[in-house]
XYZ file of C-alpha atoms in Angstrom:
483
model
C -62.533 -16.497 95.005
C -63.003 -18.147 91.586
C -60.831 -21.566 90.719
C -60.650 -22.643 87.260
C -59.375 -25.509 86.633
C -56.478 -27.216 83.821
C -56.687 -30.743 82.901
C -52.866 -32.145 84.050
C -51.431 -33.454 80.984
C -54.711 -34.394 79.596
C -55.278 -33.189 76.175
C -58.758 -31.561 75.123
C -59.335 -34.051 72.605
C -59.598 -37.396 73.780
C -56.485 -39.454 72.733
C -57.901 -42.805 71.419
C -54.636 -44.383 71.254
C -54.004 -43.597 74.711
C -57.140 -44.674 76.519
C -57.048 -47.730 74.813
C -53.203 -48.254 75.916
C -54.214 -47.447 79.522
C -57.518 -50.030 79.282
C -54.686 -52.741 78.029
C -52.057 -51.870 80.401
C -54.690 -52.328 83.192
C -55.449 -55.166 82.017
C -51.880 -56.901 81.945
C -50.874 -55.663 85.543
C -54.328 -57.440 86.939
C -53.521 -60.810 85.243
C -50.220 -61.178 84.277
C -48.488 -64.282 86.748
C -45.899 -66.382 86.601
C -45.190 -70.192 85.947
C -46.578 -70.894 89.471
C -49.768 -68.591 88.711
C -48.539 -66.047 91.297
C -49.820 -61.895 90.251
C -46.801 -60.398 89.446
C -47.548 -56.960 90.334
C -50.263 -57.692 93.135
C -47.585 -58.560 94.988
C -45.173 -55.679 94.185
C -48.104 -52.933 94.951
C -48.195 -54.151 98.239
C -44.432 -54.589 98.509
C -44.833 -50.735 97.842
C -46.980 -49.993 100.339
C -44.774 -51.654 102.714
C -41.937 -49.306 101.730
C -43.871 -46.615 101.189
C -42.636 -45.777 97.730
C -44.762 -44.698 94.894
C -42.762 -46.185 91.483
C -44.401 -49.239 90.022
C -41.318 -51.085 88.339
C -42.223 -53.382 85.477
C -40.832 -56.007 83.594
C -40.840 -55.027 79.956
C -40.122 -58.538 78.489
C -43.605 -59.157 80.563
C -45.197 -56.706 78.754
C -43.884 -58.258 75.569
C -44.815 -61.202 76.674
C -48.453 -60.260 77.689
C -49.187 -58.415 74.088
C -46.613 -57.167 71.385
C -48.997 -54.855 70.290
C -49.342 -52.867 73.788
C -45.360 -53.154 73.899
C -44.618 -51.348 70.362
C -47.361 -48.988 71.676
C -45.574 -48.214 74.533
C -41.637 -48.165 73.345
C -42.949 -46.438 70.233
C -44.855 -43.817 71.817
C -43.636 -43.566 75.528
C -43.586 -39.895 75.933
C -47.278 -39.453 75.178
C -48.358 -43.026 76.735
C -46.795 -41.812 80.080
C -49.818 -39.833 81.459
C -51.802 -42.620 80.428
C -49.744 -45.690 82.199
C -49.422 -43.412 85.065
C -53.530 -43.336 85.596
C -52.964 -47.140 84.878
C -50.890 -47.848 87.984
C -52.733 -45.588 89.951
C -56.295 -47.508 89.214
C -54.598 -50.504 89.654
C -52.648 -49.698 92.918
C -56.204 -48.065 94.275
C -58.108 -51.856 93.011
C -55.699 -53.880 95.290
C -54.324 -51.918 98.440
C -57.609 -49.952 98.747
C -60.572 -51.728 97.272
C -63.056 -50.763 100.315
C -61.833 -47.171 100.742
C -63.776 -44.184 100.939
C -62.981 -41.580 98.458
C -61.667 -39.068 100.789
C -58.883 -41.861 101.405
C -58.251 -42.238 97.570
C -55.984 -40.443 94.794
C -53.998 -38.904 97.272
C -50.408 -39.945 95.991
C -49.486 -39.896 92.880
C -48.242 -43.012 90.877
C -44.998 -43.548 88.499
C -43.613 -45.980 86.648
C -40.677 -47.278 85.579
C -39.561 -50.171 82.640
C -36.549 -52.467 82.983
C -34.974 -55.429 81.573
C -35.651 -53.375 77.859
C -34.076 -55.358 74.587
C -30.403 -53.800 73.883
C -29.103 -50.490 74.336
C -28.135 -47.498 72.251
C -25.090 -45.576 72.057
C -24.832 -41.971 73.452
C -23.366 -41.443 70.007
C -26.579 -42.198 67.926
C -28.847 -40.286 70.190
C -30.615 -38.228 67.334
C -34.048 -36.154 67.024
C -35.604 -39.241 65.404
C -35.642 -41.472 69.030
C -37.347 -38.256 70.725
C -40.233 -39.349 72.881
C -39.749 -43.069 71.855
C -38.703 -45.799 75.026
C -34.778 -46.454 75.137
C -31.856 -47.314 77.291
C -28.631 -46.143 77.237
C -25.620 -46.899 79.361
C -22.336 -44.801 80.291
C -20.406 -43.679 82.855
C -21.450 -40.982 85.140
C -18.779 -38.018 85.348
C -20.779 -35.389 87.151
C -23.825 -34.852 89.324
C -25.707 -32.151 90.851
C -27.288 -31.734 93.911
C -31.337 -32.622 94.199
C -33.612 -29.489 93.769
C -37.449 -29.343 93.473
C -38.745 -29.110 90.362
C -41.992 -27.492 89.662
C -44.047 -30.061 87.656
C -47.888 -28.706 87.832
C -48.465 -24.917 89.368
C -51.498 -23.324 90.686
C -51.522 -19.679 89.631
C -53.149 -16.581 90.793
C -54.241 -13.484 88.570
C -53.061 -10.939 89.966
C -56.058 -8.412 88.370
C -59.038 -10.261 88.658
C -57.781 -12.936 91.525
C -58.851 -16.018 89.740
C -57.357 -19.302 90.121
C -56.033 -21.689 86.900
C -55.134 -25.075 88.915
C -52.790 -27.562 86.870
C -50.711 -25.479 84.692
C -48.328 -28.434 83.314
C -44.252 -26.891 83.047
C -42.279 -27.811 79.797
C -38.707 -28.460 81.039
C -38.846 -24.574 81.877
C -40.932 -21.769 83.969
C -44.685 -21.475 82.022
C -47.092 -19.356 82.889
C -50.793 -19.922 81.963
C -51.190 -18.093 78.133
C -53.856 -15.764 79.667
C -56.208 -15.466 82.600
C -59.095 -18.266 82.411
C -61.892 -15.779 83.085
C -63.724 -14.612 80.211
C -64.080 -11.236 80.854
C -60.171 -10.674 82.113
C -57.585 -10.197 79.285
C -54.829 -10.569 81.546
C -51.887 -12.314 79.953
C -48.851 -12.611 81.828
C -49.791 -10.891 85.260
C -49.416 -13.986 87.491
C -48.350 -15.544 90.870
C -47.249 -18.663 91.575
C -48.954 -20.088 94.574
C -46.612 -22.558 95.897
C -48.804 -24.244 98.816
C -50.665 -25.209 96.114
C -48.269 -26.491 93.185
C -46.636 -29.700 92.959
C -42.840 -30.252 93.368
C -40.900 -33.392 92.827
C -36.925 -34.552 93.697
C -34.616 -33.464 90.790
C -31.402 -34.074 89.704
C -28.837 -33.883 86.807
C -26.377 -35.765 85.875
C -24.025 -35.977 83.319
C -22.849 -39.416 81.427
C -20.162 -39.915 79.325
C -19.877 -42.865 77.002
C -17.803 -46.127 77.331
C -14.511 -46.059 76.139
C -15.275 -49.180 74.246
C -18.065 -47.125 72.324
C -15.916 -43.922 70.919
C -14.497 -44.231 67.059
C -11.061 -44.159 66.714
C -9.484 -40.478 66.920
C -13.010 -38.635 67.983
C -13.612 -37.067 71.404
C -16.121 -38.891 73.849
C -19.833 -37.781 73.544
C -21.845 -36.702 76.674
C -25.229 -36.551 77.686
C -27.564 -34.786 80.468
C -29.798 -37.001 82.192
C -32.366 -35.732 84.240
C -33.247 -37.788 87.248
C -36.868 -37.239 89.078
C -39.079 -38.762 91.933
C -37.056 -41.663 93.604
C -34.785 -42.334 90.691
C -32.189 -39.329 92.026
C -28.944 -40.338 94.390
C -28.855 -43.807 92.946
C -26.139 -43.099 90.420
C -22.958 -41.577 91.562
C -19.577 -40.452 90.039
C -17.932 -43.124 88.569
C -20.365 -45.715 88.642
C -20.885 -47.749 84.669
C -24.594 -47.462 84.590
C -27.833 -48.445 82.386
C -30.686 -45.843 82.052
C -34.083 -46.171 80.876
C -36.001 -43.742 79.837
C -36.996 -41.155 76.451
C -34.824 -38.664 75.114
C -36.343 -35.357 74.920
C -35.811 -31.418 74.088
C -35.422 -28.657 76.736
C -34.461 -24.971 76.454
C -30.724 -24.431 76.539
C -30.825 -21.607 78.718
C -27.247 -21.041 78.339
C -27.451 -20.189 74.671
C -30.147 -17.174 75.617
C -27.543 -14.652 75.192
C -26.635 -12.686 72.415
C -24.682 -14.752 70.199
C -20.914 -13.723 70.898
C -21.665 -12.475 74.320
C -21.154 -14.877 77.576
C -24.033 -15.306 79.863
C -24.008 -13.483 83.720
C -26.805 -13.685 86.129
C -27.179 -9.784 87.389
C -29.503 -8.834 90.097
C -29.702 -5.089 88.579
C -30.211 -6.573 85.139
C -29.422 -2.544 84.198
C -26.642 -3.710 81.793
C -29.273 -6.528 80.147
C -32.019 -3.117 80.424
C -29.279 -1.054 78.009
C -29.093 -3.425 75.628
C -33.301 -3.903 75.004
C -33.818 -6.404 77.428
C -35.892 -4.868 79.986
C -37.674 -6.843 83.054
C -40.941 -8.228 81.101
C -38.231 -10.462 78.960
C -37.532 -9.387 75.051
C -38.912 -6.865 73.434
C -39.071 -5.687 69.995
C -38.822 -7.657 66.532
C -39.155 -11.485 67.066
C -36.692 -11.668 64.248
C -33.888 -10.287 66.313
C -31.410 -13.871 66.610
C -33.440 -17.161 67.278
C -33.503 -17.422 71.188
C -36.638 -19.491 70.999
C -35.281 -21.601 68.425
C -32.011 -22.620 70.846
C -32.781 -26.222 72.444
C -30.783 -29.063 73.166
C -31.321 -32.994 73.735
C -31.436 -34.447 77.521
C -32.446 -37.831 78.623
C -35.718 -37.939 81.114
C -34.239 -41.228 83.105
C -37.335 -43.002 85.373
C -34.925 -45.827 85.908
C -31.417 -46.438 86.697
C -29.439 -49.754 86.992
C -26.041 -50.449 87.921
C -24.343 -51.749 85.103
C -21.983 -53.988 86.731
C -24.982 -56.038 88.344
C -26.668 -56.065 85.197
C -24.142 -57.831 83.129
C -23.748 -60.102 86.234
C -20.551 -58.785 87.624
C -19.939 -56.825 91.152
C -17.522 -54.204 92.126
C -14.758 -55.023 94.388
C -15.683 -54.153 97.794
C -19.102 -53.380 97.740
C -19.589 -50.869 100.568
C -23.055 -52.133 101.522
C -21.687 -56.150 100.884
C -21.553 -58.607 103.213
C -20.673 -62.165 103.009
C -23.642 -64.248 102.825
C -24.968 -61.327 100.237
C -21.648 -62.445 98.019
C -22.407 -66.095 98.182
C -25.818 -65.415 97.313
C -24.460 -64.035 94.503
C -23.289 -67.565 92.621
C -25.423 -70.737 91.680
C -25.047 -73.913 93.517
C -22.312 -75.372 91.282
C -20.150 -72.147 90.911
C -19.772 -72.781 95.159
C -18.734 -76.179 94.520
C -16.587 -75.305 92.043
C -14.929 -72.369 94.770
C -14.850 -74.976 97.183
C -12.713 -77.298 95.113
C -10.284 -74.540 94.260
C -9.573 -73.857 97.873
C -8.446 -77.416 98.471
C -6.334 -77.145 95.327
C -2.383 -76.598 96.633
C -1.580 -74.727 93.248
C -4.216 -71.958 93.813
C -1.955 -69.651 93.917
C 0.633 -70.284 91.039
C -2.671 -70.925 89.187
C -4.033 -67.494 89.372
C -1.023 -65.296 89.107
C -0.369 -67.411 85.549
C -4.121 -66.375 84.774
C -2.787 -62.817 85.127
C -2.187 -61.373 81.316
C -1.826 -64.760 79.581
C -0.264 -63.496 76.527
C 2.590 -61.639 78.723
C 5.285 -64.233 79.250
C 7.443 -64.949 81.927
C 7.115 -61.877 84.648
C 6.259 -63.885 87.051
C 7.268 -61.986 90.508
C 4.803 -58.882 88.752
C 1.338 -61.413 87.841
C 1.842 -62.688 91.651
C 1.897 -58.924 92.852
C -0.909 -58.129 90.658
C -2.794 -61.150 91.673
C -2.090 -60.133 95.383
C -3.325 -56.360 94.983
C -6.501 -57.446 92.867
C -7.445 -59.729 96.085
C -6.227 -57.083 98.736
C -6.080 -56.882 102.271
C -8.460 -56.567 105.039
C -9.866 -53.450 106.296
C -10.046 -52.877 110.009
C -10.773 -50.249 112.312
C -9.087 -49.805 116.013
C -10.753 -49.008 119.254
C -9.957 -45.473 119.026
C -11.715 -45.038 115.664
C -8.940 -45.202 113.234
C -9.111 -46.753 109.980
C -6.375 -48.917 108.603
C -6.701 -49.427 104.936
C -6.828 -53.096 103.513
C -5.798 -51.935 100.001
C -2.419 -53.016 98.450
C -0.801 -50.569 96.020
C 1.615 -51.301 92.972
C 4.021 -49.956 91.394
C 5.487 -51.496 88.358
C 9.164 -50.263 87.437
C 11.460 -51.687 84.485
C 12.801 -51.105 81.115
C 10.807 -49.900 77.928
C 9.238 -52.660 75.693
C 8.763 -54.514 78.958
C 5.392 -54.939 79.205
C 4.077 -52.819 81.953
C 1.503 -50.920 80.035
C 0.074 -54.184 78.896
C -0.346 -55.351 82.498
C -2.292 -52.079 83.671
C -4.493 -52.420 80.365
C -5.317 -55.804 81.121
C -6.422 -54.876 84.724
C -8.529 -51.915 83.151
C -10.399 -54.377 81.385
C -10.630 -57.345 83.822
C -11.883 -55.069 86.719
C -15.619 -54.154 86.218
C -14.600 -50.429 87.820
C -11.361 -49.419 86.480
C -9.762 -46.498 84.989
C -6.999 -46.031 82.889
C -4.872 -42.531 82.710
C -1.356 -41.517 81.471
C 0.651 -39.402 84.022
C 1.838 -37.502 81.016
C -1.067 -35.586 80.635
C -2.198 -35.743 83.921
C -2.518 -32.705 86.712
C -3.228 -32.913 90.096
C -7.244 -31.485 89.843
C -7.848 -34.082 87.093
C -6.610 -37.143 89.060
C -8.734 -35.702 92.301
C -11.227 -33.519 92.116
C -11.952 -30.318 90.534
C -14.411 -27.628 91.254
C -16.344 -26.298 87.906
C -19.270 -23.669 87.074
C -22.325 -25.246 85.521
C -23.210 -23.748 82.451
C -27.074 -23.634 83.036
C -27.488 -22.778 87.025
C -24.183 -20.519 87.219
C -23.673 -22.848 90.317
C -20.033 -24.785 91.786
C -19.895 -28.435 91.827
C -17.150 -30.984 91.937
C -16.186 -32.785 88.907
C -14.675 -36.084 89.889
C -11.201 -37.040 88.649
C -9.852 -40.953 87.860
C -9.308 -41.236 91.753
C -12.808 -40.299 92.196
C -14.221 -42.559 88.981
C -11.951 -45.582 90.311
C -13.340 -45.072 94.047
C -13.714 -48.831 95.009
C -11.821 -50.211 92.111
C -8.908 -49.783 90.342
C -6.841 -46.923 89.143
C -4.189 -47.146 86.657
C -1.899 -44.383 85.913
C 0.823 -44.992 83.412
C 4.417 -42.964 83.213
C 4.042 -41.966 86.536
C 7.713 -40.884 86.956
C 6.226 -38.053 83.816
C 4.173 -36.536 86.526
C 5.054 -33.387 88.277
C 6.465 -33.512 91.246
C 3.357 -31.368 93.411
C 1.257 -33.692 91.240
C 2.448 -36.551 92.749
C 2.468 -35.992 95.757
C -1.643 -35.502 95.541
C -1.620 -38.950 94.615
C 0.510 -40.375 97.572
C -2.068 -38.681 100.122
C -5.077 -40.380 97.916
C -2.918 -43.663 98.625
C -2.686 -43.028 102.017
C -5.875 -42.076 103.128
C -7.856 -43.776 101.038
């Protein structure tokens, strides 16, 4: 059998800029240190080993550090530097885990990377054509995820006429099939099979992340954006959670646009209907001119990193599941814990921090201690027999208009790092829970989370709740119940 072979990613024409980004890069993750002259990333190679993880994560205010050049390289040009940093790590994770090994040993895994720590962030809202391919970060809040797939990245393909092989056939954000058959004297063009034993496959997943409520104009709707999660960034963001993303924005097909403008789009497994209307089995025939189906893309966001945004601006939600207590008190300095320990002795605490409750409100002093008392909570604990007993205290705030009640839920919305903030008015049942939607692209269910859902370990503030149906309500009793 004859194997021809396709360079991965690696254009015919030798990229100068890019070999000599990769020579630099090499050269910062072998001698960059710290203050006490300790290798930075040394260390963290074999920290992956241990793990047995494959992402490199790396500093970019090192990088900035190490050579301003190399880091306007990289942020300028990330899309087409990534191939190239890539072979980086993967030198440099082969020079210090396995400097003696033979070659059968070596280039067996491969290598990613991921930047943090990059200078500001931009808004979902000015996400434009002109940062495409360019090194950003942008932070939200994530509405909506999917479940994790396996992506084709590089395919091996077989011709089915002449049986030859073409190895490393790179996949643009959709399913591509070498142009034509790599043997000279076979014209085959589009008579392939995938081989999968052969083909590489990577973790996928897509979310969806809205932006901040602090970030949307006056009077506009809020702006969303697909990120698509690969490797061992998926399952670290879930529904509801405020997080930062790094990454490059870049185009894919919008396959649900494919249709005929006008006409919705139905997976068929006759396609006879799709075969009437000129659309046979090999894809579309006829004029090219007929609509612009190959001209329909959209924007997405390729994330390789994903932070929590709450530990990023130095804050923590309340109740973090995985918390315990000496993992809180490593959280503060030295003086903030003598500073705690003085309040504790203090015989006002508590008049003290129900005043600190939504300063500018006066008097009301019954509600601040009752808001002050649910904020802190309760203590979870579980029986012998297995049954939970929730820790969580639950308000409800009733009294004339002009009395300030909405400006003691707003207040909470924005003192709690993971809070949200709904009218009843408005509000159904299926948009306080849960609700089960078709995506667009796949044709496949998922569950949309509601404020319950978004709030899950925080706080949820629903305003003119007596405005609620009645059937709505009472979904929101058995959410308080068994939360």
């Amino acid at each position: 059998m004859e194997v021809l072979t396709e360079a991965p990613r690696q254009p015919s024409v030798v990229d100068e800029l890019g070999v000599t980004v990769q020579r630099d890069f090499l050269h910062f993750l072998s001698e960059f240190q710290t203050e006490d002259e300790q290798p930075v990333y040394a260390e963290a190679v074999e920290q992956m080993r241990l793990n047995e993880t494959t992402t490199l994560y790396v500093d970019f205010a090192h990088v900035s550090e190490h050579s301003q050049i190399l880091a306007a390289s990289i942020e300028e040009e990330y899309f087409r530097m990534e191939p190239y940093l890539r072979e980086a790590v993967r030198q440099f994770v082969e020079t210090v885990s396995l400097p003696n090994a033979p070659n059968d040993d070596r280039d067996v895994k491969d290598y990613f990377i991921a930047f943090h720590n990059l200078l500001g962030t931009v808004p979902i809202r000015h996400l434009k054509t002109a940062r495409i391919g360019t090194l950003i970060s942008i932070r939200g809040t994530v509405v909506r995820t999917s479940a994790v797939h396996p992506e084709l990245v590089s395919g091996t393909f077989q011709c089915n006429e002449c049986q030859a092989v073409v190895e490393n056939v790179e996949q643009q954000f959709k399913y591509t099939q070498p142009t034509r058959c790599r043997n000279p004297v076979c014209v085959n063009t589009k008579d392939f099979k995938l081989l999968l034993e052969r083909s590489k496959f990577v973790d996928f997943q897509k979310i969806r992340v809205q932006e901040s409520s602090d970030e949307i104009p006056s009077g506009s709707m809020p702006r969303s954006m697909d990120i698509i999660l690969r490797h061992e960034a998926v399952e670290k963001a879930k529904p509801g959670d405020k997080s930062c993303f790094m990454g490059t924005l870049v185009v894919v097909p919008d396959v649900s646009q494919l249709a005929t403008p006008g006409q919705k789009t139905q997976l068929s497994s006759s396609g006879s209907q799709r075969a009437a209307e000129g659309y046979g089995s090999d894809g579309l025939t006829g004029l090219k001119a007929l609509g612009v189906r190959d001209l329909t893309y959209k924007l997405a966001f390729l994330a390789q990193m994903v932070q929590p945004l709450d530990h990023k601006m130095d804050q923590i939600n309340i109740r973090e599941e995985e918390a315990t207590t000496e993992s809180v008190i490593s959280q503060f300095s030295e003086p903030e814990r003598q500073r705690i320990l003085e309040m504790k002795g203090d015989p006002d605490l508590y008049k003290k921090l129900s005043r600190s409750i939504a300063p500018a409100v006066f008097g009301h002093e019954e509600v601040k201690r009752g808001i002050a008392l649910m904020l802190f909570g309760g203590v979870h604990k579980n029986t012998s027999d297995g049954i939970g007993l929730r820790g969580d205290i639950n308000t409800c705030i009733v009294g004339d208009p002009s009395t300030s009640k909405s400006q003691f839920l707003k207040y909470v919305v924005e003192f709690v790092p993971r809070a949200v903030y709904t009218s009843g008015r408005a509000s159904s049942a299926a948009g306080l829970t849960a609700a089960v939607v078709r995506d667009e692209d796949s044709n496949e269910f998922y569950i949309e989370a509601g404020a319950l859902m978004l709030a899950d370990n925080g706080i949820c503030c629903i305003d003119e709740f007596d405005k609620m149906e009645m059937r709505d309500q009472v979904a929101i009793h058995e959410a308080m119940e068994q939360q």
